[in-house]
Structures are given as structure tokens and as C-alpha cells.
Amino acid sequence: MWFFARDPVRDFPFELSPEPPESSPPGPWVLHRGRKKATGSPVSIFVYDVKPGQEEQTQVAKAAFKRLKTLRHPNILAYIDGLETEKCLHVVTETVTPLGTYLKARSEAGGPKEPELSWGLHQIVKALSFLVNDCSLIHNNVCMAAVFVDRAGEWKLGGLDYMYSAQGNGGGPPHKGVPELEQYDPPELADSSGRVVKEKWSADMWRLGCLIWEVFNGPLPRAAALRNPGKIPKSLVPHYCELVGANPKLRPNPARFLQNCRAPGGFMSNRFVETNLFLEEIQIKEPAEKQKFFQELSESLGSFPEDFCRHKVLPQLLTAFEFGNAGAVVLTPLFKVGELLKADEYQQQIVPVLIKMFSSTDRAMRIRLLQQMEQFIQYLDEPTVNTQIFPHVVHGFLDTNPAIREQTVKSMLLLAPKLNENNLNMELMKHFARLQAKDDQGPIRCNTTVCLGKIGSYLSASTRHRVLASAFSRATKDPFAPSRVAGVLGFAATHNLYSMTDCAHKILPVLCGLTVDPEKSVRDQAFKAIRSFLSKLESVSEDPTQLAEVEKDVHAASSPGMGGAAASWAGWAVTGVSSLTSKLIRAHPTAALAETTAPQGPPPEGHPSLAPAPVPASPTSRRPEEAQEGDRHTVEDSSTVDRWDDEDWGSLEQEAETVLAQEHWRSGDQASLGRTGQVSNPDHRAPESNWSSWEAEGSWEQGWQERSSPEPPEGTRLASEYNWGGPEANDKGDPFAALSSRPSAQPRPDSWGDDNWEGLETDSRQTKAELARKKREERRREMEAKRAEKKAAKGPMKLGARKLD
């Protein structure tokens, strides 16, 4: 029976890379690249081949094997696994590069920066302090060949071959036998008299001085070159001179050397070193300290090495979010580091965290994600967006915080190209219809219209036909002037998506009604749009063969390539879509006041006048300095409103910052959020407009299903009772204000696609809500009359009498 011995090298879970050795440093070891067989993860493998006649070197290599296995410190080369046979020794460590190779590669790319070198030397000195002060060990081999750099740029101390005990256990220092290493020995070793007084760290600190000289000046040719500091920074020269002094007794302890270099203005006193030290102790820091650190980290990341950001800062950020309750403060540095990652790395490390963040109920987290979506949307695939991102994002449409509702609308510009048929054409349109009809914030209604115009090319042909014209028509009847402007611009921007019949029968009648709008900006845009549609109709009338070409996009399938303009709009969507409204509010304060003072106008004939309820001062009103900042962005010329791409679409971001600072995030705190669409006037504080007329249009939460309008409660004024189009008080009379014939807002069906939207003329018939109200009034009068008759027939009851019936 035959037995075969197992090959330990073959069974070893790591294997060498077929590439040639990475380096052959002075000493017995040769560094190879390798990988773990099971996972393929990269490692470094130090190999020593046992040769006959080199028993002394073999014993040194085995001692180093043992030391590296037992010593554990963040600044000492990390041992993973090892193999010892009669023919070789294998030591597996973390992936590292020799310091000499690393510095050479960095010099070709522009050279390492001084803070980076200061942190590297800090780590080596800290490792020496651990060996000398905590372990009573003398390294005896500090030089360029004994230092390695990992993938994060961290310096690791290796080369433990000639280490010995400082207490004299196990004999003196081993013989090196390598001339290249003996040049780093201090001069006192040549004195065999033994009369030299020295400390146990004196020899290693001399070798540390040699390492510092080589880091800044290159390989050390001879010991005499140490007298000239060369390129060593001036802040480090005094401390360097202490290391290479002739008197070994005066060489500082490694711990004191670090303390001297960390003094204010010292070589190791800089932002990079402080950041690394904080990251090393982040687990024991107070929450307030962590918050401050992450807030300041973003400003410093640009000056830090990329490898350091990817492999050291990023893991700490992910850990702080998942286990440290860091919250939204980690988002800004996280996305900044994410720009340095490859697509596959981003998918593996950051996307899972993003999905978890979107499911968070923290409002500060949600609004930060929406504001910074442009930085990570390209890394999210369509299944992830539709199944794990969008279901959480749509909750923002129902949020009581206006800033979150606005940011949710803006985010749709980036999410729309990735949404599936149901989410885009059904879910999103349902929420947009409700926002445009019922939201009490004029800027949000305006931005909803803007967003719809920009994502129009992604909608299906049937949805475009059912939604766009109806939605923009509704916007033109909005009491908020910028919303009417957005409706006109929406028609103009999606002109290629309407048939000639729709242009003539649906769109032009609406635009013509706006030519006598009280606001000049609305009239100007209406005239421009009318001229555009008329020229289009005229060209087809002159040459009917152009009809097919003009209407080619009307029935085309939704596609990102359909609208080249849509792609360009998305470029400014996140950064500028929110500033149009504030710009238009500032440019047209009269229009904004018209919205807030509309209920104070004279009531229609036949209806009683209702006193407006006082509006308490909002805690989120703009501060004076914010108002001054906003005044700097006044509209320069009315002609700039011509194109959407040139506009700055107003924002609630200033209000959002104030809202986020509030402690009350409960859903019941809506009253404390203030009115973001209200224009502040030092002389006159008009109450917010009563938007109950919009509520009379019925509930939108049933989606696209048609349902009857609900009956309004008693005392609720209908849309027809408001004077929406009444003339406004103005210093300069507007001749068009008196001619305005904008119809009063009437209750509308529940969806943009209902047949009732086909006719744009005002329906003179009484609505169901009005009929229901009249029936209730009649019923109430009858009940009061019956009670009065019953009371009169019985007469007054006597005191103490018992009611028998």
C-alpha cells in the first residue's frame, strides 16, 4: 500500500502571483504579490528560501516569523497567515508596497505632500515607541527597506529580523552580515570599550534620523551625509539634529520626539495628522465632537490623498452612519469621497447605504438626500430606483414640511428617466395632480408645473395626451402669477407633443385668455407663445405635407432621446429649479400679494362677506440678512423669462435651512413651518390666501379614478365666491387689470384626463357642491321651522315640571 505525502505549499490557502517579485530588499526576505485562493483578495507574501550553509540567516528569518506573528499594533505590519517548511518560509501580510517604491511612484505623479510625509513618520515613531516603551524591544533595523505602505497610504514598520530584547534576555543584537544595513548603525557601536553612556532607544533613534534623511533626500550614500539636512523641512530640522547627535544620551525618547513635533507650529501639527488621530479614536469620541468633525471634514478632503480618502475615510464614514448614529452630517463627505470610486466600487460600498438612508424617517436625512441626488443618481440602476428608492421618495409629496415637498418635486427631474411605466405615468402623475390642485404653497404649485414640462418627453403618448394640456391649462388659472407664467412656458416647451387640432382648439384659447392677465409678465409670455403656435399652424396651412413631420413626436413612444431639450433641462434642475419662484416673487410682489389678499377683495354679489382669520407670525420667516441676500438676485430684464433654460426657478432652500433647525419635526407642527410662498412686507402683513376653493375640487388621493366632488362643510366659501381676477392696488395703473376677464376658479374633476377638461370655456351650470349646499340650507331652514312650531305649540315649561312626552 502506497502513501503519498501531502504538499504543504499546495494546500496553503494563499498563492503567489505569477508576476516577478515586487522587491528584493536588503535582508533574507523577498516580497511577492499574492492572493487568497478562496476569495481572490490580494495579499503580500514574504518568501524566504532555505539554503544550505546559511543556518544563521535561517535562524534570523525564523525569529522574524515568530516576532511578526506575536506583535500586534496598528503601525506594525499586520500578519495574516504563515507557512514554515524545510525548504521555505512564507509570511502572508496585508497588501503593502515598499516605501522606496511608493515614494518613487508618488514623485513621478508630482511628489508626496509634506502633511502626508509627516503622518507617515508619525506612524513609524509611534511604532518605535510601542516597541521600546511598552515591549522593551529594540528594532535594530530602522531604515527605508523596513518600512512599507498599505493601500490607504499608511506606513507600517516591518523588517523585524534583527530585533532583540532591551533587557538583555536572549543575548545581544544578532549579526546582520549585510553591508547595506550596517551603514545605518550609530557611531557608538564602533566603540568597544563600553564606556559610552546611552539609553535603550538611542540606536533606534539614530536610525530614525537616517530614515528621515532618506525620505526627503533619497538613498543615504554614507553616514557623513547626515550632517547636511538637505531638503528636510525647517520645522523638522531641530528635532532631526537631536536624533543624529553624537551624544547618544541626548537622543530623545520616541514618545518625547512625537510630543515635540506635535507642538504648535511643529512639523506634525497639521490638519491631516489631526484628522488621522481623530479617526483612530472616533469610537470613544462624544457625539457632538463627531458632528463637528464630519461637518469640517468635507472642506479638507480635497487636499487629502485619494487613496487615504477611499480606504480610510470612507470605511469610517460608513461605520459612523450604520453604527454611530451620525445621521445626515455624513452625507456631504460621503458623496465627496464617492466621486473617487469606480462604478463597481460605488455599487458595492455606497449604494446599499443609500437605500438604507432613503428608508430613514429622519427629515434632515431625507432633505439632504434629495438635495444631493445629482451626485449619485448615475450609480442607481432602474430596478433599484423603482423598487427601493421611489416608494420612499414619494412619501415626500405628502410631507407637512413645504421644503421637503419642494425638494421631492425637484428630484423627479433626475428620477423620471429611470422610472417604469406604472411609477411614472400613474403614481407620479397622481401626486403631481394633487400638488398642483391642492398645495397651499404657490412656489410648490409653480415648480410642479415646471417639473411636469421638463419630464414630458418621458411620459407615454397616452399620458401626454391626457395630462399635459390639461395640467398647463390649470396652471394658467392659478392665482399665483409665477404659476401662470410656468403654465405658458410649459406649453411652449412641449409644443412638439401636441397635434395641430389640440393647438387650435385647446391651447390657443387658453393663451388668448392670458393676453389680458393683470400681470404683464404673464401677458408677455402669452403673446410669445401665441405667435409661436400661430406660426406653426400657418406653416402647416401653407404646406399640408408638413403635418406628418410636425406631429412626429405626438404619438411617439416615450424615450430619453425624444427630447434633446429634456436632457439639457435636467442639468440645471437640481441646482436651479427652485430659484425661479423666488425670483418671480421678488420681481412681481404685486402678484404675490394678490394671492395672499384675494379673499379680502369685495365678495361677489349675493354672497356674504367673510372676515379673514388673522395669521400668526411664522417662526420660519426670513431674517433681515436673508432678505438682503435675496434682494441681490432681482430680475435684471423681463426678457430673460423667455426660456426655461435661462431661468432660475425659485427656492424654498433658505426656508428649509431654518425649518431644519427647528426641534419640532412632528407632523402636527405644520402651523409652525410658516408660509414659504408669502411675501414679507414691512408695511403690510396680508393674511395667507384661503385655498379652500382648491379643496372644493375633490380628493386626489384616489388617483385617476373619476369620483364626484365631496360636499364642502358649512361656512366654506367656494371658488366662485372669490374675486381671483380682481384689479390689484398699484401705484401705476395697469390698463389690462380692468379688462381682466379671468374666470373664477370652478370645481374641477379629479384627474387631468377627464372629459370635462376637453372644453376650456367656463361652465355656467351649478356644480354638485353648490346644489348640495343649497339642499343643506333648505333642510336646515325646515328643521328650524319645525322646532319653532313645536316650541310655540307647547308653550314655556314651568320650573320643576316633568316632561312627559
PDB file of N, CA, C and O in Angstrom, residues 545-576:
ATOM      1  N   THR A 545     -48.285  69.096 -46.396  1.00  0.00           N
ATOM      2  CA  THR A 545     -47.390  67.928 -46.359  1.00  0.00           C
ATOM      3  C   THR A 545     -46.469  67.954 -45.145  1.00  0.00           C
ATOM      4  O   THR A 545     -45.858  66.933 -44.815  1.00  0.00           O
ATOM      5  N   GLN A 546     -46.365  69.092 -44.484  1.00  0.00           N
ATOM      6  CA  GLN A 546     -45.516  69.179 -43.302  1.00  0.00           C
ATOM      7  C   GLN A 546     -46.182  68.636 -42.044  1.00  0.00           C
ATOM      8  O   GLN A 546     -45.532  68.530 -40.990  1.00  0.00           O
ATOM      9  N   LEU A 547     -47.467  68.279 -42.143  1.00  0.00           N
ATOM     10  CA  LEU A 547     -48.203  67.847 -40.958  1.00  0.00           C
ATOM     11  C   LEU A 547     -47.556  66.626 -40.306  1.00  0.00           C
ATOM     12  O   LEU A 547     -47.396  66.570 -39.080  1.00  0.00           O
ATOM     13  N   ALA A 548     -47.181  65.639 -41.113  1.00  0.00           N
ATOM     14  CA  ALA A 548     -46.585  64.418 -40.547  1.00  0.00           C
ATOM     15  C   ALA A 548     -45.274  64.723 -39.834  1.00  0.00           C
ATOM     16  O   ALA A 548     -44.991  64.180 -38.764  1.00  0.00           O
ATOM     17  N   GLU A 549     -44.478  65.607 -40.422  1.00  0.00           N
ATOM     18  CA  GLU A 549     -43.201  65.953 -39.808  1.00  0.00           C
ATOM     19  C   GLU A 549     -43.403  66.738 -38.512  1.00  0.00           C
ATOM     20  O   GLU A 549     -42.704  66.527 -37.522  1.00  0.00           O
ATOM     21  N   VAL A 550     -44.393  67.661 -38.506  1.00  0.00           N
ATOM     22  CA  VAL A 550     -44.628  68.482 -37.327  1.00  0.00           C
ATOM     23  C   VAL A 550     -45.163  67.639 -36.171  1.00  0.00           C
ATOM     24  O   VAL A 550     -44.816  67.872 -35.007  1.00  0.00           O
ATOM     25  N   GLU A 551     -45.985  66.621 -36.499  1.00  0.00           N
ATOM     26  CA  GLU A 551     -46.602  65.811 -35.458  1.00  0.00           C
ATOM     27  C   GLU A 551     -45.889  64.483 -35.228  1.00  0.00           C
ATOM     28  O   GLU A 551     -46.461  63.557 -34.665  1.00  0.00           O
ATOM     29  N   LYS A 552     -44.633  64.381 -35.625  1.00  0.00           N
ATOM     30  CA  LYS A 552     -43.925  63.098 -35.494  1.00  0.00           C
ATOM     31  C   LYS A 552     -43.736  62.674 -34.040  1.00  0.00           C
ATOM     32  O   LYS A 552     -43.661  61.488 -33.731  1.00  0.00           O
ATOM     33  N   ASP A 553     -43.654  63.637 -33.127  1.00  0.00           N
ATOM     34  CA  ASP A 553     -43.417  63.303 -31.723  1.00  0.00           C
ATOM     35  C   ASP A 553     -44.696  63.114 -30.923  1.00  0.00           C
ATOM     36  O   ASP A 553     -44.638  62.699 -29.756  1.00  0.00           O
ATOM     37  N   VAL A 554     -45.860  63.423 -31.545  1.00  0.00           N
ATOM     38  CA  VAL A 554     -47.110  63.399 -30.786  1.00  0.00           C
ATOM     39  C   VAL A 554     -47.441  61.993 -30.308  1.00  0.00           C
ATOM     40  O   VAL A 554     -47.780  61.769 -29.143  1.00  0.00           O
ATOM     41  N   HIS A 555     -47.312  61.019 -31.209  1.00  0.00           N
ATOM     42  CA  HIS A 555     -47.667  59.634 -30.861  1.00  0.00           C
ATOM     43  C   HIS A 555     -46.439  58.759 -30.679  1.00  0.00           C
ATOM     44  O   HIS A 555     -46.569  57.533 -30.587  1.00  0.00           O
ATOM     45  N   ALA A 556     -45.267  59.364 -30.636  1.00  0.00           N
ATOM     46  CA  ALA A 556     -44.046  58.569 -30.443  1.00  0.00           C
ATOM     47  C   ALA A 556     -43.988  58.038 -29.022  1.00  0.00           C
ATOM     48  O   ALA A 556     -44.507  58.641 -28.082  1.00  0.00           O
ATOM     49  N   ALA A 557     -43.317  56.894 -28.872  1.00  0.00           N
ATOM     50  CA  ALA A 557     -43.161  56.302 -27.538  1.00  0.00           C
ATOM     51  C   ALA A 557     -42.243  57.168 -26.703  1.00  0.00           C
ATOM     52  O   ALA A 557     -41.392  57.891 -27.214  1.00  0.00           O
ATOM     53  N   SER A 558     -42.419  57.089 -25.404  1.00  0.00           N
ATOM     54  CA  SER A 558     -41.554  57.860 -24.503  1.00  0.00           C
ATOM     55  C   SER A 558     -40.138  57.365 -24.629  1.00  0.00           C
ATOM     56  O   SER A 558     -39.872  56.168 -24.664  1.00  0.00           O
ATOM     57  N   SER A 559     -39.210  58.297 -24.725  1.00  0.00           N
ATOM     58  CA  SER A 559     -37.800  57.930 -24.886  1.00  0.00           C
ATOM     59  C   SER A 559     -36.933  59.084 -24.435  1.00  0.00           C
ATOM     60  O   SER A 559     -37.245  60.249 -24.704  1.00  0.00           O
ATOM     61  N   PRO A 560     -35.809  58.789 -23.742  1.00  0.00           N
ATOM     62  CA  PRO A 560     -34.909  59.874 -23.343  1.00  0.00           C
ATOM     63  C   PRO A 560     -34.366  60.639 -24.522  1.00  0.00           C
ATOM     64  O   PRO A 560     -34.031  61.802 -24.413  1.00  0.00           O
ATOM     65  N   GLY A 561     -34.286  59.985 -25.688  1.00  0.00           N
ATOM     66  CA  GLY A 561     -33.744  60.658 -26.855  1.00  0.00           C
ATOM     67  C   GLY A 561     -34.738  61.513 -27.587  1.00  0.00           C
ATOM     68  O   GLY A 561     -34.394  62.207 -28.529  1.00  0.00           O
ATOM     69  N   MET A 562     -36.040  61.426 -27.192  1.00  0.00           N
ATOM     70  CA  MET A 562     -37.063  62.198 -27.889  1.00  0.00           C
ATOM     71  C   MET A 562     -36.842  63.680 -27.740  1.00  0.00           C
ATOM     72  O   MET A 562     -36.915  64.429 -28.697  1.00  0.00           O
ATOM     73  N   GLY A 563     -36.587  64.079 -26.543  1.00  0.00           N
ATOM     74  CA  GLY A 563     -36.435  65.499 -26.294  1.00  0.00           C
ATOM     75  C   GLY A 563     -35.013  65.828 -25.929  1.00  0.00           C
ATOM     76  O   GLY A 563     -34.578  65.581 -24.823  1.00  0.00           O
ATOM     77  N   GLY A 564     -34.269  66.359 -26.889  1.00  0.00           N
ATOM     78  CA  GLY A 564     -32.914  66.761 -26.543  1.00  0.00           C
ATOM     79  C   GLY A 564     -32.927  67.845 -25.490  1.00  0.00           C
ATOM     80  O   GLY A 564     -32.038  67.960 -24.662  1.00  0.00           O
ATOM     81  N   ALA A 565     -33.991  68.665 -25.516  1.00  0.00           N
ATOM     82  CA  ALA A 565     -34.081  69.725 -24.516  1.00  0.00           C
ATOM     83  C   ALA A 565     -34.289  69.170 -23.131  1.00  0.00           C
ATOM     84  O   ALA A 565     -33.814  69.720 -22.152  1.00  0.00           O
ATOM     85  N   ALA A 566     -35.016  68.047 -23.055  1.00  0.00           N
ATOM     86  CA  ALA A 566     -35.271  67.483 -21.728  1.00  0.00           C
ATOM     87  C   ALA A 566     -33.994  67.110 -21.033  1.00  0.00           C
ATOM     88  O   ALA A 566     -33.844  67.279 -19.835  1.00  0.00           O
ATOM     89  N   ALA A 567     -33.057  66.581 -21.801  1.00  0.00           N
ATOM     90  CA  ALA A 567     -31.781  66.202 -21.186  1.00  0.00           C
ATOM     91  C   ALA A 567     -31.032  67.425 -20.684  1.00  0.00           C
ATOM     92  O   ALA A 567     -30.404  67.401 -19.638  1.00  0.00           O
ATOM     93  N   SER A 568     -31.116  68.520 -21.439  1.00  0.00           N
ATOM     94  CA  SER A 568     -30.394  69.716 -21.010  1.00  0.00           C
ATOM     95  C   SER A 568     -31.065  70.363 -19.801  1.00  0.00           C
ATOM     96  O   SER A 568     -30.407  70.921 -18.947  1.00  0.00           O
ATOM     97  N   TRP A 569     -32.416  70.256 -19.737  1.00  0.00           N
ATOM     98  CA  TRP A 569     -33.096  70.824 -18.558  1.00  0.00           C
ATOM     99  C   TRP A 569     -32.637  70.132 -17.299  1.00  0.00           C
ATOM    100  O   TRP A 569     -32.463  70.751 -16.273  1.00  0.00           O
ATOM    101  N   ALA A 570     -32.462  68.819 -17.380  1.00  0.00           N
ATOM    102  CA  ALA A 570     -32.092  68.083 -16.170  1.00  0.00           C
ATOM    103  C   ALA A 570     -30.755  68.544 -15.619  1.00  0.00           C
ATOM    104  O   ALA A 570     -30.448  68.333 -14.468  1.00  0.00           O
ATOM    105  N   GLY A 571     -29.927  69.167 -16.463  1.00  0.00           N
ATOM    106  CA  GLY A 571     -28.631  69.613 -15.982  1.00  0.00           C
ATOM    107  C   GLY A 571     -28.733  70.708 -14.939  1.00  0.00           C
ATOM    108  O   GLY A 571     -27.940  70.754 -14.026  1.00  0.00           O
ATOM    109  N   TRP A 572     -29.755  71.577 -15.078  1.00  0.00           N
ATOM    110  CA  TRP A 572     -29.883  72.654 -14.097  1.00  0.00           C
ATOM    111  C   TRP A 572     -30.982  72.392 -13.094  1.00  0.00           C
ATOM    112  O   TRP A 572     -31.200  73.183 -12.197  1.00  0.00           O
ATOM    113  N   ALA A 573     -31.655  71.251 -13.223  1.00  0.00           N
ATOM    114  CA  ALA A 573     -32.840  71.014 -12.407  1.00  0.00           C
ATOM    115  C   ALA A 573     -32.554  71.086 -10.916  1.00  0.00           C
ATOM    116  O   ALA A 573     -33.217  71.785 -10.179  1.00  0.00           O
ATOM    117  N   VAL A 574     -31.533  70.345 -10.475  1.00  0.00           N
ATOM    118  CA  VAL A 574     -31.292  70.254  -9.035  1.00  0.00           C
ATOM    119  C   VAL A 574     -30.739  71.560  -8.482  1.00  0.00           C
ATOM    120  O   VAL A 574     -31.044  71.961  -7.381  1.00  0.00           O
ATOM    121  N   THR A 575     -29.935  72.245  -9.283  1.00  0.00           N
ATOM    122  CA  THR A 575     -29.268  73.435  -8.757  1.00  0.00           C
ATOM    123  C   THR A 575     -30.075  74.698  -8.957  1.00  0.00           C
ATOM    124  O   THR A 575     -29.899  75.653  -8.217  1.00  0.00           O
ATOM    125  N   GLY A 576     -30.980  74.713  -9.931  1.00  0.00           N
ATOM    126  CA  GLY A 576     -31.636  75.976 -10.222  1.00  0.00           C
ATOM    127  C   GLY A 576     -33.135  75.950 -10.303  1.00  0.00           C
ATOM    128  O   GLY A 576     -33.757  76.974 -10.392  1.00  0.00           O
TER     129      GLY A 576
END
